[in-house]
XYZ file of C-alpha atoms in Angstrom:
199
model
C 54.004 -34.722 36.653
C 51.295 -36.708 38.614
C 49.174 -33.151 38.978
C 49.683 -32.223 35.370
C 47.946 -36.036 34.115
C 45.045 -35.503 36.533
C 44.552 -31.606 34.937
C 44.702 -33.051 31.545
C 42.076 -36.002 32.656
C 39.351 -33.716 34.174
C 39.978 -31.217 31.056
C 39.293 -33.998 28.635
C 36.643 -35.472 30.017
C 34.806 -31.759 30.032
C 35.832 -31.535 26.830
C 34.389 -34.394 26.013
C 31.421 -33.437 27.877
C 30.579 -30.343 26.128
C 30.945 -32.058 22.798
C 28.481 -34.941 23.468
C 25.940 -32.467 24.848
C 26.571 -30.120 21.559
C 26.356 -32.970 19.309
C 22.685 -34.127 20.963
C 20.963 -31.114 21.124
C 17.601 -31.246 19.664
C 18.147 -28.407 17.032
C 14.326 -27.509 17.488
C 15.089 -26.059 20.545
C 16.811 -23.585 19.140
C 16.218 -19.809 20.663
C 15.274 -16.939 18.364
C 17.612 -14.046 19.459
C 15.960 -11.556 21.206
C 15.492 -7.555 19.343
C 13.758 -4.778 20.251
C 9.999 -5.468 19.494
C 10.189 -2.039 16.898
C 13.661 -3.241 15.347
C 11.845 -5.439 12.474
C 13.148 -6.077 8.513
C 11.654 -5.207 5.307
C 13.360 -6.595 2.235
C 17.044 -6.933 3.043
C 16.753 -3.952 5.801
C 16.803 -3.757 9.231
C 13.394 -0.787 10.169
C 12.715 0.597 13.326
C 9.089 0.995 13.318
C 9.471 4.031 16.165
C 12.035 5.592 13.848
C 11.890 9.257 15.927
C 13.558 10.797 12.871
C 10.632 10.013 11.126
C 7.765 12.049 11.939
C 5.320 10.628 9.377
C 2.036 8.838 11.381
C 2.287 5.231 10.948
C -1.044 3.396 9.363
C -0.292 0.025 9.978
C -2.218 -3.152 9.236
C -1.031 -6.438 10.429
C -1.706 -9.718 8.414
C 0.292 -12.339 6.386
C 0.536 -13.216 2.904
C -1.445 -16.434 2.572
C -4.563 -14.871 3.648
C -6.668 -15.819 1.042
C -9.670 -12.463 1.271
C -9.549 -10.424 4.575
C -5.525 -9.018 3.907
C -5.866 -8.503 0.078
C -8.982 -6.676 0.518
C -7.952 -4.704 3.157
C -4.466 -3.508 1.541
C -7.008 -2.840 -1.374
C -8.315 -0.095 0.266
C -5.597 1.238 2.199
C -3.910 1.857 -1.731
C -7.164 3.129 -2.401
C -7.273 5.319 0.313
C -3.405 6.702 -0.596
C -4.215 7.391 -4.112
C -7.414 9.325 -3.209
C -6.420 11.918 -0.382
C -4.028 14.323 -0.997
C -0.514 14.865 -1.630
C 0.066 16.854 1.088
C -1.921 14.647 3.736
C -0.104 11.135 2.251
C 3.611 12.628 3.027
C 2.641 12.671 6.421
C 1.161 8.984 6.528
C 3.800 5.741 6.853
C 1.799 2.662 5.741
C 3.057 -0.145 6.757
C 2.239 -4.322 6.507
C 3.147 -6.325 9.579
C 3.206 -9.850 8.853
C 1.743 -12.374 11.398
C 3.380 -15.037 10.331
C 7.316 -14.921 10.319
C 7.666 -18.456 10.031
C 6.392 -18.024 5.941
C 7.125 -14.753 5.509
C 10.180 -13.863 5.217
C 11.234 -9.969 5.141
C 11.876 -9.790 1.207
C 8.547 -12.157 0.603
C 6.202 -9.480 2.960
C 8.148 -6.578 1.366
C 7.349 -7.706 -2.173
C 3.846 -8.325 -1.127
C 3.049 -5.183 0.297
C 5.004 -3.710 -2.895
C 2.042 -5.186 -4.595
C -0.587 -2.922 -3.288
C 1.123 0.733 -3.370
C 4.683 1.314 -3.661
C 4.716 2.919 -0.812
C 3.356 0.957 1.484
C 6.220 -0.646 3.759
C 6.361 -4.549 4.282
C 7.982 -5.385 7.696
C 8.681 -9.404 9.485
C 9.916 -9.860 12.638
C 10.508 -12.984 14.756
C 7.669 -14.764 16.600
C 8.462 -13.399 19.751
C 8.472 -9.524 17.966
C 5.235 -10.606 16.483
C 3.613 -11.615 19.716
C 4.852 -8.355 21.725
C 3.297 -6.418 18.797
C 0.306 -8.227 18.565
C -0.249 -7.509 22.785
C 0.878 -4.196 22.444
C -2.164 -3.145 19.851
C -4.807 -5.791 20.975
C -4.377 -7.214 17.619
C -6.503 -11.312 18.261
C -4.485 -14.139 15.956
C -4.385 -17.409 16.207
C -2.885 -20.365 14.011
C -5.174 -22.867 13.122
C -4.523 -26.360 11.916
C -5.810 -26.885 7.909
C -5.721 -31.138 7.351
C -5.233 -32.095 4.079
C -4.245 -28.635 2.754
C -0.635 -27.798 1.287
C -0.634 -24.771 3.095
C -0.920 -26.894 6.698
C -2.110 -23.722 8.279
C -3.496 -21.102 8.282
C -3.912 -17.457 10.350
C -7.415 -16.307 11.771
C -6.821 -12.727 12.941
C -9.181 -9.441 13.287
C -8.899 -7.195 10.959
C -8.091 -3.554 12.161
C -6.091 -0.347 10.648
C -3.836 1.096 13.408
C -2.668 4.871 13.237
C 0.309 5.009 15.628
C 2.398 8.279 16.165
C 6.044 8.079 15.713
C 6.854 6.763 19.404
C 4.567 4.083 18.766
C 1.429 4.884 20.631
C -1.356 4.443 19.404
C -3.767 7.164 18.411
C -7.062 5.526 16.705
C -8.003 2.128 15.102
C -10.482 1.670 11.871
C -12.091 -1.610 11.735
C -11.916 -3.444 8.588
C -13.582 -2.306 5.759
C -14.498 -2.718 2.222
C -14.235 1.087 0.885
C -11.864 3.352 1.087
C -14.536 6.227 2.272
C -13.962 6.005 6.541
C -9.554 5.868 6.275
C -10.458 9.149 3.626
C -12.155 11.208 6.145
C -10.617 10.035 9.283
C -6.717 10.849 7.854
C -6.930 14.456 8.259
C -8.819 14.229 11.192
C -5.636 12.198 12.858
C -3.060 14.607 10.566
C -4.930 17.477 12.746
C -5.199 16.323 16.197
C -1.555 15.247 16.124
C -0.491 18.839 14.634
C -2.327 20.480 17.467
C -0.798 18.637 20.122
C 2.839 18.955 18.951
């Protein structure tokens, strides 16, 4: 009887224990869980970016939806550049909108967004760390910078680049950013071409 008080003593005061340490965590601690870095969501949908039963080339620009000129401007002309070049050479192009900034966007808010453009131009969010592995992967420069006084409290300074990526992710080219359609025109077939030839 005298062993079976002392097991019920040491269990309660773990119990105990536990509960105190539960009850003082500092919630903004929390971890983000960890996904694959091409596992991201658009809308209510989980995407894999390196889908391999998708062959299309992906044309992907990365950005985030408070960007007040540079994003806008440059999802301009990647729906101007869809509606110009052919049918043929646009069912073999993915474009896709990569948010850098999950903490705003959500998945359904950078979906709609990129909605807003071309309907077929993909809007995907993943979590910071996804963001970050992305960002390295591509060479893709962001930074979030401090705006006093503002409503927005931040914002996103980021280059500006188009990325054409095969299926597997690699990457094949990058277009700077631009203010005509004209150079992602004449440098889709190009890509559609060199990637035919080496499959």
């Amino acid at each position: 009887m005298k062993y079976q008080w002392v097991i019920l003593s040491i269990a309660l005061i773990a119990g105990l224990t536990t509960s105190y340490m539960l009850d003082s965590r500092d919630t903004s601690l929390a971890i983000e869980p960890h996904y694959p870095l091409n596992i991201l969501e658009s809308g209510s949908k989980a995407v894999d970016l390196y889908n391999p039963e998708d062959q299309r080339i992906r044309l992907v620009y990365f950005g985030y939806t408070h960007c007040p000129d540079v994003c806008p401007t440059s999802l301009a002309v990647m729906s101007a550049a869809l509606r110009k070049i052919p049918a043929e050479q646009r069912h073999k192009i993915w474009p896709i909108f990569i948010t850098l900034d999950p903490e705003r966007d959500t998945a359904v808010k950078t979906a709609n967004y990129a909605k807003h453009f071309h309907s077929s131009i993909t809007g995907m969010a993943g979590t910071q760390e996804q963001t970050q592995e992305l960002a390295d992967k591509y060479g893709v420069l962001y930074i979030r910078t401090g705006l006093k006084d503002s409503a927005l409290e931040y914002t996103i300074d980021h280059n500006s680049y188009f990325y054409f990526l095969l299926p597997n992710g690699e990457l094949i080219n990058k277009v700077p950013h631009l203010l005509s359609p004209a150079p992602l025109i004449s440098v889709i077939p190009d890509i559609i071409k060199g990637v035919s030839n080496a499959s």
